Short mmCIF file of C-alpha atoms and ligand atoms in Angstrom, two decimals:
data_model
loop_
_atom_site.label_atom_id
_atom_site.label_comp_id
_atom_site.label_asym_id
_atom_site.label_seq_id
_atom_site.Cartn_x
_atom_site.Cartn_y
_atom_site.Cartn_z
CA UNK A 1 -10.66 10.26 12.59
CA UNK A 2 -12.76 12.83 10.85
CA UNK A 3 -13.22 10.31 8.03
CA UNK A 4 -16.94 9.99 7.52
CA UNK A 5 -18.73 6.72 6.95
CA UNK A 6 -18.68 5.90 3.27
CA UNK A 7 -15.03 6.87 3.05
CA UNK A 8 -12.39 4.28 2.18
CA UNK A 9 -10.02 5.90 4.70
CA UNK A 10 -11.51 3.77 7.48
CA UNK A 11 -9.53 0.90 6.00
CA UNK A 12 -6.37 2.84 6.89
CA UNK A 13 -7.44 2.68 10.53
CA UNK A 14 -7.67 -1.10 10.31
CA UNK A 15 -4.25 -1.48 8.71
CA UNK A 16 -2.71 0.91 11.22
CA UNK A 17 -4.08 -1.46 13.88
CA UNK A 18 -2.46 -4.38 12.08
CA UNK A 19 0.99 -2.73 11.86
CA UNK A 20 0.77 -1.91 15.58
CA UNK A 21 -0.45 -5.44 16.49
CA UNK A 22 2.38 -7.00 14.43
CA UNK A 23 4.99 -4.78 16.10
CA UNK A 24 6.27 -2.89 13.03
CA UNK A 25 8.61 -0.07 14.01
CA UNK A 26 6.96 3.33 14.17
CA UNK A 27 3.43 1.92 14.32
CA UNK A 28 3.20 2.89 17.98
CA UNK A 29 3.38 6.57 16.92
CA UNK A 30 0.35 6.25 14.64
CA UNK A 31 -1.98 4.01 16.61
CA UNK A 32 -5.10 5.61 18.06
CA UNK A 33 -8.09 4.58 20.13
CA UNK A 34 -10.21 4.79 17.01
CA UNK A 35 -7.89 2.50 15.04
CA UNK A 36 -7.82 -0.01 17.91
CA UNK A 37 -11.64 -0.04 17.89
CA UNK A 38 -11.84 -0.58 14.13
CA UNK A 39 -9.20 -3.31 14.47
CA UNK A 40 -11.10 -5.09 17.27
CA UNK A 41 -14.54 -4.82 15.66
CA UNK A 42 -13.27 -5.97 12.25
CA UNK A 43 -11.43 -8.93 13.76
CA UNK A 44 -14.49 -9.95 15.74
CA UNK A 45 -16.65 -9.78 12.60
CA UNK A 46 -14.10 -11.76 10.61
CA UNK A 47 -13.85 -14.38 13.35
CA UNK A 48 -17.61 -14.79 13.18
CA UNK A 49 -17.56 -15.11 9.40
CA UNK A 50 -14.64 -17.55 9.71
CA UNK A 51 -16.56 -19.75 12.16
CA UNK A 52 -19.62 -19.78 9.95
CA UNK A 53 -17.52 -20.66 6.91
CA UNK A 54 -14.95 -22.87 8.63
CA UNK A 55 -12.19 -20.60 7.33
CA UNK A 56 -9.66 -19.82 10.02
CA UNK A 57 -7.14 -17.96 7.90
CA UNK A 58 -6.09 -14.71 9.47
CA UNK A 59 -6.46 -11.45 7.57
CA UNK A 60 -4.21 -9.54 9.97
CA UNK A 61 -1.49 -12.20 9.62
CA UNK A 62 -1.78 -12.01 5.82
CA UNK A 63 -1.58 -8.20 5.87
CA UNK A 64 1.41 -8.24 8.22
CA UNK A 65 3.21 -10.77 5.96
CA UNK A 66 2.45 -8.59 2.93
CA UNK A 67 3.66 -5.43 4.65
CA UNK A 68 6.94 -7.15 5.59
CA UNK A 69 7.37 -8.49 2.05
CA UNK A 70 6.91 -5.03 0.54
CA UNK A 71 9.32 -3.56 3.12
CA UNK A 72 11.91 -6.13 2.06
CA UNK A 73 11.47 -5.61 -1.69
CA UNK A 74 11.55 -1.82 -1.30
CA UNK A 75 14.54 -1.91 1.03
CA UNK A 76 16.56 -4.12 -1.32
CA UNK A 77 15.82 -2.30 -4.59
CA UNK A 78 18.61 0.25 -4.38
CA UNK A 79 16.35 3.30 -4.70
CA UNK A 80 16.95 6.33 -2.54
CA UNK A 81 13.67 7.99 -3.50
CA UNK A 82 10.38 6.43 -2.41
CA UNK A 83 6.87 7.51 -3.32
CA UNK A 84 4.13 5.74 -1.39
CA UNK A 85 0.71 6.19 -2.96
CA UNK A 86 -2.31 5.73 -0.66
CA UNK A 87 0.17 5.66 2.23
CA UNK A 88 -2.63 5.97 4.78
CA UNK A 89 -1.36 5.48 8.32
CA UNK A 90 1.46 3.22 7.21
CA UNK A 91 4.62 3.54 9.31
CA UNK A 92 6.89 2.65 6.37
CA UNK A 93 7.76 6.26 5.58
CA UNK A 94 8.69 6.86 9.22
CA UNK A 95 11.02 3.87 9.22
CA UNK A 96 12.64 4.42 5.81
CA UNK A 97 13.20 8.16 6.29
CA UNK A 98 15.24 7.50 9.44
CA UNK A 99 18.05 7.20 6.87
CA UNK A 100 18.78 10.83 5.91
CA UNK A 101 20.05 9.80 2.46
CA UNK A 102 16.52 8.60 1.62
CA UNK A 103 13.82 10.90 0.32
CA UNK A 104 10.30 9.63 1.09
CA UNK A 105 7.03 11.09 -0.22
CA UNK A 106 3.69 9.90 1.14
CA UNK A 107 0.51 10.60 -0.82
CA UNK A 108 -3.02 10.11 0.45
CA UNK A 109 -6.28 12.02 0.56
CA UNK A 110 -5.93 15.36 2.38
CA UNK A 111 -8.05 14.28 5.39
CA UNK A 112 -5.86 11.22 5.94
CA UNK A 113 -2.64 13.21 5.67
CA UNK A 114 -3.99 15.74 8.18
CA UNK A 115 -4.98 12.93 10.52
CA UNK A 116 -1.53 11.35 10.23
CA UNK A 117 0.11 14.66 11.11
CA UNK A 118 -2.20 15.08 14.12
CA UNK A 119 -1.25 11.62 15.35
CA UNK A 120 2.46 12.39 15.00
CA UNK A 121 2.03 15.69 16.84
CA UNK A 122 1.08 13.77 20.00
CA UNK A 123 4.61 12.65 20.89
CA UNK A 124 8.13 14.09 20.93
CA UNK A 125 9.31 11.27 18.64
CA UNK A 126 6.44 12.00 16.27
CA UNK A 127 7.22 15.72 16.19
CA UNK A 128 10.85 14.95 15.35
CA UNK A 129 9.64 12.82 12.45
CA UNK A 130 7.32 15.60 11.25
CA UNK A 131 10.33 17.91 11.18
CA UNK A 132 12.38 15.64 8.89
CA UNK A 133 13.14 17.40 5.64
CA UNK A 134 13.44 14.07 3.78
CA UNK A 135 9.88 12.96 4.60
CA UNK A 136 7.14 14.77 2.74
CA UNK A 137 3.39 14.29 2.91
CA UNK A 138 1.16 15.24 0.00
CA UNK A 139 -2.62 15.44 0.34
CA UNK A 140 -3.93 14.47 -3.11
CA UNK A 141 -6.05 12.00 -5.03
CA UNK A 142 -3.85 9.41 -6.76
CA UNK A 143 -6.23 9.48 -9.71
CA UNK A 144 -5.30 13.04 -10.57
CA UNK A 145 -2.00 13.91 -8.89
CA UNK A 146 0.77 14.85 -11.34
CA UNK A 147 3.16 12.00 -10.54
CA UNK A 148 6.34 13.59 -11.98
CA UNK A 149 5.79 16.63 -9.74
CA UNK A 150 6.24 14.51 -6.62
CA UNK A 151 10.03 14.21 -6.87
CA UNK A 152 12.76 16.04 -8.77
CA UNK A 153 13.56 14.38 -12.09
CA UNK A 154 17.30 14.22 -11.51
CA UNK A 155 19.55 13.69 -8.54
CA UNK A 156 21.19 17.05 -7.74
CA UNK A 157 24.64 15.64 -6.99
CA UNK A 158 25.03 13.23 -9.92
CA UNK A 159 22.62 14.96 -12.31
CA UNK A 160 21.45 11.47 -13.32
CA UNK A 161 17.77 10.45 -13.26
CA UNK A 162 16.47 9.47 -9.84
CA UNK A 163 15.92 5.79 -9.20
CA UNK A 164 12.46 5.69 -7.66
CA UNK A 165 10.54 3.04 -5.78
CA UNK A 166 6.78 3.60 -6.04
CA UNK A 167 4.62 1.68 -3.57
CA UNK A 168 0.85 1.32 -3.55
CA UNK A 169 -0.17 -1.05 -0.77
CA UNK A 170 -3.79 -1.84 -0.05
CA UNK A 171 -5.18 0.35 -2.82
CA UNK A 172 -5.82 -1.67 -5.98
CA UNK A 173 -8.65 -3.80 -4.60
CA UNK A 174 -10.75 -0.66 -4.31
CA UNK A 175 -10.23 0.38 -7.94
CA UNK A 176 -11.99 -1.19 -10.90
CA UNK A 177 -10.00 -2.65 -13.80
CA UNK A 178 -10.06 0.58 -15.83
CA UNK A 179 -8.94 2.69 -12.88
CA UNK A 180 -6.12 0.24 -12.12
CA UNK A 181 -4.95 0.22 -15.74
CA UNK A 182 -5.09 4.01 -15.87
CA UNK A 183 -2.91 4.32 -12.78
CA UNK A 184 -0.45 1.61 -13.90
CA UNK A 185 0.00 3.26 -17.31
CA UNK A 186 0.59 6.68 -15.71
CA UNK A 187 3.20 5.18 -13.39
CA UNK A 188 4.87 3.27 -16.27
CA UNK A 189 5.05 6.46 -18.35
CA UNK A 190 6.57 8.35 -15.41
CA UNK A 191 9.16 5.66 -14.57
CA UNK A 192 10.21 5.47 -18.20
CA UNK A 193 12.42 8.49 -17.47
CA UNK A 194 13.81 6.81 -14.34
CA UNK A 195 15.78 3.69 -15.27
CA UNK A 196 16.04 0.87 -12.69
CA UNK A 197 12.99 2.12 -10.83
CA UNK A 198 10.49 -0.21 -9.24
CA UNK A 199 6.73 -0.15 -8.74
CA UNK A 200 5.30 -2.41 -6.02
CA UNK A 201 1.66 -3.07 -5.38
CA UNK A 202 -0.48 -5.87 -4.03
CA UNK A 203 -3.57 -7.42 -5.55
CA UNK A 204 -5.07 -10.85 -5.18
CA UNK A 205 -7.10 -11.38 -8.36
CA UNK A 206 -10.77 -12.07 -7.71
CA UNK A 207 -10.44 -15.34 -9.64
CA UNK A 208 -7.90 -16.52 -7.03
CA UNK A 209 -9.93 -15.55 -4.02
CA UNK A 210 -11.36 -18.39 -1.95
CA UNK A 211 -14.70 -19.68 -3.19
CA UNK A 212 -17.36 -16.96 -3.02
CA UNK A 213 -18.82 -16.77 0.37
CA UNK A 214 -15.72 -17.95 2.19
CA UNK A 215 -13.78 -15.06 3.66
CA UNK A 216 -14.17 -12.70 0.76
CA UNK A 217 -17.89 -12.29 0.87
CA UNK A 218 -17.95 -11.53 4.58
CA UNK A 219 -15.10 -9.11 4.19
CA UNK A 220 -16.70 -7.57 1.13
CA UNK A 221 -19.89 -7.00 3.10
CA UNK A 222 -17.91 -5.47 5.94
CA UNK A 223 -15.97 -3.19 3.60
CA UNK A 224 -19.24 -2.33 1.86
CA UNK A 225 -20.61 -1.24 5.21
CA UNK A 226 -17.53 0.84 6.01
CA UNK A 227 -17.21 2.33 2.55
CA UNK A 228 -20.82 3.11 1.79
CA UNK A 229 -21.25 0.33 -0.74
CA UNK A 230 -17.82 0.63 -2.37
CA UNK A 231 -16.71 -2.86 -1.39
CA UNK A 232 -14.14 -4.89 -3.28
CA UNK A 233 -14.53 -4.79 -7.05
CA UNK A 234 -15.65 -7.93 -8.96
CA UNK A 235 -13.14 -8.75 -11.69
CA UNK A 236 -12.56 -11.90 -13.84
CA UNK A 237 -8.82 -11.34 -14.55
CA UNK A 238 -6.21 -13.74 -13.19
CA UNK A 239 -2.58 -12.93 -12.28
CA UNK A 240 -1.38 -13.64 -15.83
CA UNK A 241 -3.95 -11.24 -17.33
CA UNK A 242 -2.84 -8.59 -14.86
CA UNK A 243 0.82 -9.18 -15.66
CA UNK A 244 0.09 -8.85 -19.38
CA UNK A 245 -1.75 -5.58 -18.75
CA UNK A 246 1.20 -4.21 -16.80
CA UNK A 247 3.57 -5.11 -19.63
CA UNK A 248 1.24 -3.51 -22.14
CA UNK A 249 1.27 -0.33 -20.03
CA UNK A 250 5.00 -0.19 -20.69
CA UNK A 251 6.74 -1.89 -17.78
CA UNK A 252 9.86 -3.78 -18.83
CA UNK A 253 9.31 -6.75 -16.50
CA UNK A 254 6.84 -7.89 -13.88
CA UNK A 255 7.65 -10.34 -11.07
CA UNK A 256 5.12 -11.87 -8.71
CA UNK A 257 5.89 -12.42 -5.02
CA UNK A 258 3.92 -14.19 -2.34
CA UNK A 259 4.71 -13.85 1.36
CA UNK A 260 6.15 -16.89 3.13
CA UNK A 261 3.76 -17.88 5.81
CA UNK A 262 2.54 -21.03 7.50
CA UNK A 263 0.49 -22.95 4.99
CA UNK A 264 -3.14 -22.02 5.40
CA UNK A 265 -2.62 -19.76 8.41
CA UNK A 266 -2.94 -16.42 6.66
CA UNK A 267 -5.17 -14.97 3.98
CA UNK A 268 -3.15 -15.26 0.72
CA UNK A 269 -1.51 -12.12 -0.63
CA UNK A 270 0.20 -11.36 -3.93
CA UNK A 271 2.66 -8.56 -4.65
CA UNK A 272 3.54 -7.37 -8.16
CA UNK A 273 7.04 -5.93 -8.67
CA UNK A 274 7.17 -3.95 -11.92
CA UNK A 275 10.38 -2.57 -13.32
CA UNK A 276 10.75 0.07 -15.93
CA UNK A 277 13.70 0.25 -18.27
CA UNK A 278 17.13 -0.77 -17.07
CA UNK A 279 19.94 1.69 -17.54
CA UNK A 280 22.68 0.54 -19.93
CA UNK A 281 25.33 0.91 -17.20
CA UNK A 282 25.53 -1.93 -14.66
C1 SAM B 301 -6.32 -0.09 3.09
S1 SAM B 301 -5.73 1.56 3.30
C2 SAM B 301 -3.99 1.23 3.09
C3 SAM B 301 -3.15 2.31 3.69
C4 SAM B 301 -1.65 2.03 3.64
N1 SAM B 301 -1.17 1.82 2.29
C5 SAM B 301 -1.28 0.87 4.49
O1 SAM B 301 -0.97 -0.19 3.93
O2 SAM B 301 -1.32 1.02 5.72
C6 SAM B 301 -6.20 2.33 1.75
C7 SAM B 301 -5.73 3.76 1.65
O3 SAM B 301 -6.01 4.21 0.33
C8 SAM B 301 -6.31 5.58 0.41
N2 SAM B 301 -6.97 5.99 -0.82
C9 SAM B 301 -8.10 5.46 -1.35
N3 SAM B 301 -8.41 6.09 -2.50
C10 SAM B 301 -7.45 7.05 -2.68
C11 SAM B 301 -7.22 8.02 -3.69
N4 SAM B 301 -8.05 8.12 -4.74
N5 SAM B 301 -6.17 8.85 -3.59
C12 SAM B 301 -5.33 8.74 -2.52
N6 SAM B 301 -5.48 7.81 -1.53
C13 SAM B 301 -6.54 6.99 -1.61
C14 SAM B 301 -7.21 5.67 1.62
O4 SAM B 301 -7.33 6.98 2.10
C15 SAM B 301 -6.46 4.74 2.57
O5 SAM B 301 -5.51 5.45 3.33
#
């Protein structure tokens, strides 16, 4: 990818390798030689760190479990409009937009969106997906994009507000607490006009990470290398602090979900499911 060193987009190459390795539908259309290399090198480095620290939990297994959990929560939420922030090379939009009644908007930095389109151009199946009118890609920074501009406010047929599912997977750990809060409050304000909407994101609070030096430090160093020093952010908040912050941003309720996986086999993951206001009609 044209992503230079020092750019967080290299992490999208790793996760695209994970979705392909785990066999998620559509991942085969987005995998590249470059992503396979990042996947292999990262896994080798993590295996080394794991041996040194006697920590054999698998990051790729944890990520795959998280991805499946978010797929399930999003698929069950009853929304027909999906906005995936920091969508990277995720195949979720490809899979969900196979249903023509769904509208799916993917947002990521312009270079990543361009790269995703180039990858899809390589195959007939990818070109058909690019031509879908219900799958839109937006090259923008999530810190500044005007969220309400991403989808129409009301459903044309019913003239009622759209029920939206907003997803931000694999993003929050790269933002500091103020940046996270800023984004959460913007999303809460937006979804206020969209009853029964859902916002899903993942974040394992620093305070719940394995003891410093276990997996996290090795991974942090690796991410620091890839991202020009912008490794994971140090943060004292626990899951309850984060939940309280989300409520104070204006979400009506916040549920926490953890993937089911073999005890100790995968790096732990935590998904926050935030709902706005419920409509008065059932
Ligand atoms: C770990 S990847 C996750 C990608 C995707 N969500 C997935 O799970 O496969 C992080 C993604 O966040 C994107 N990203 C980071 N900062 C961003 C920003 N300010 N605006 C938009 N996207 C951003 C990167 O380009 C990258 O694609």
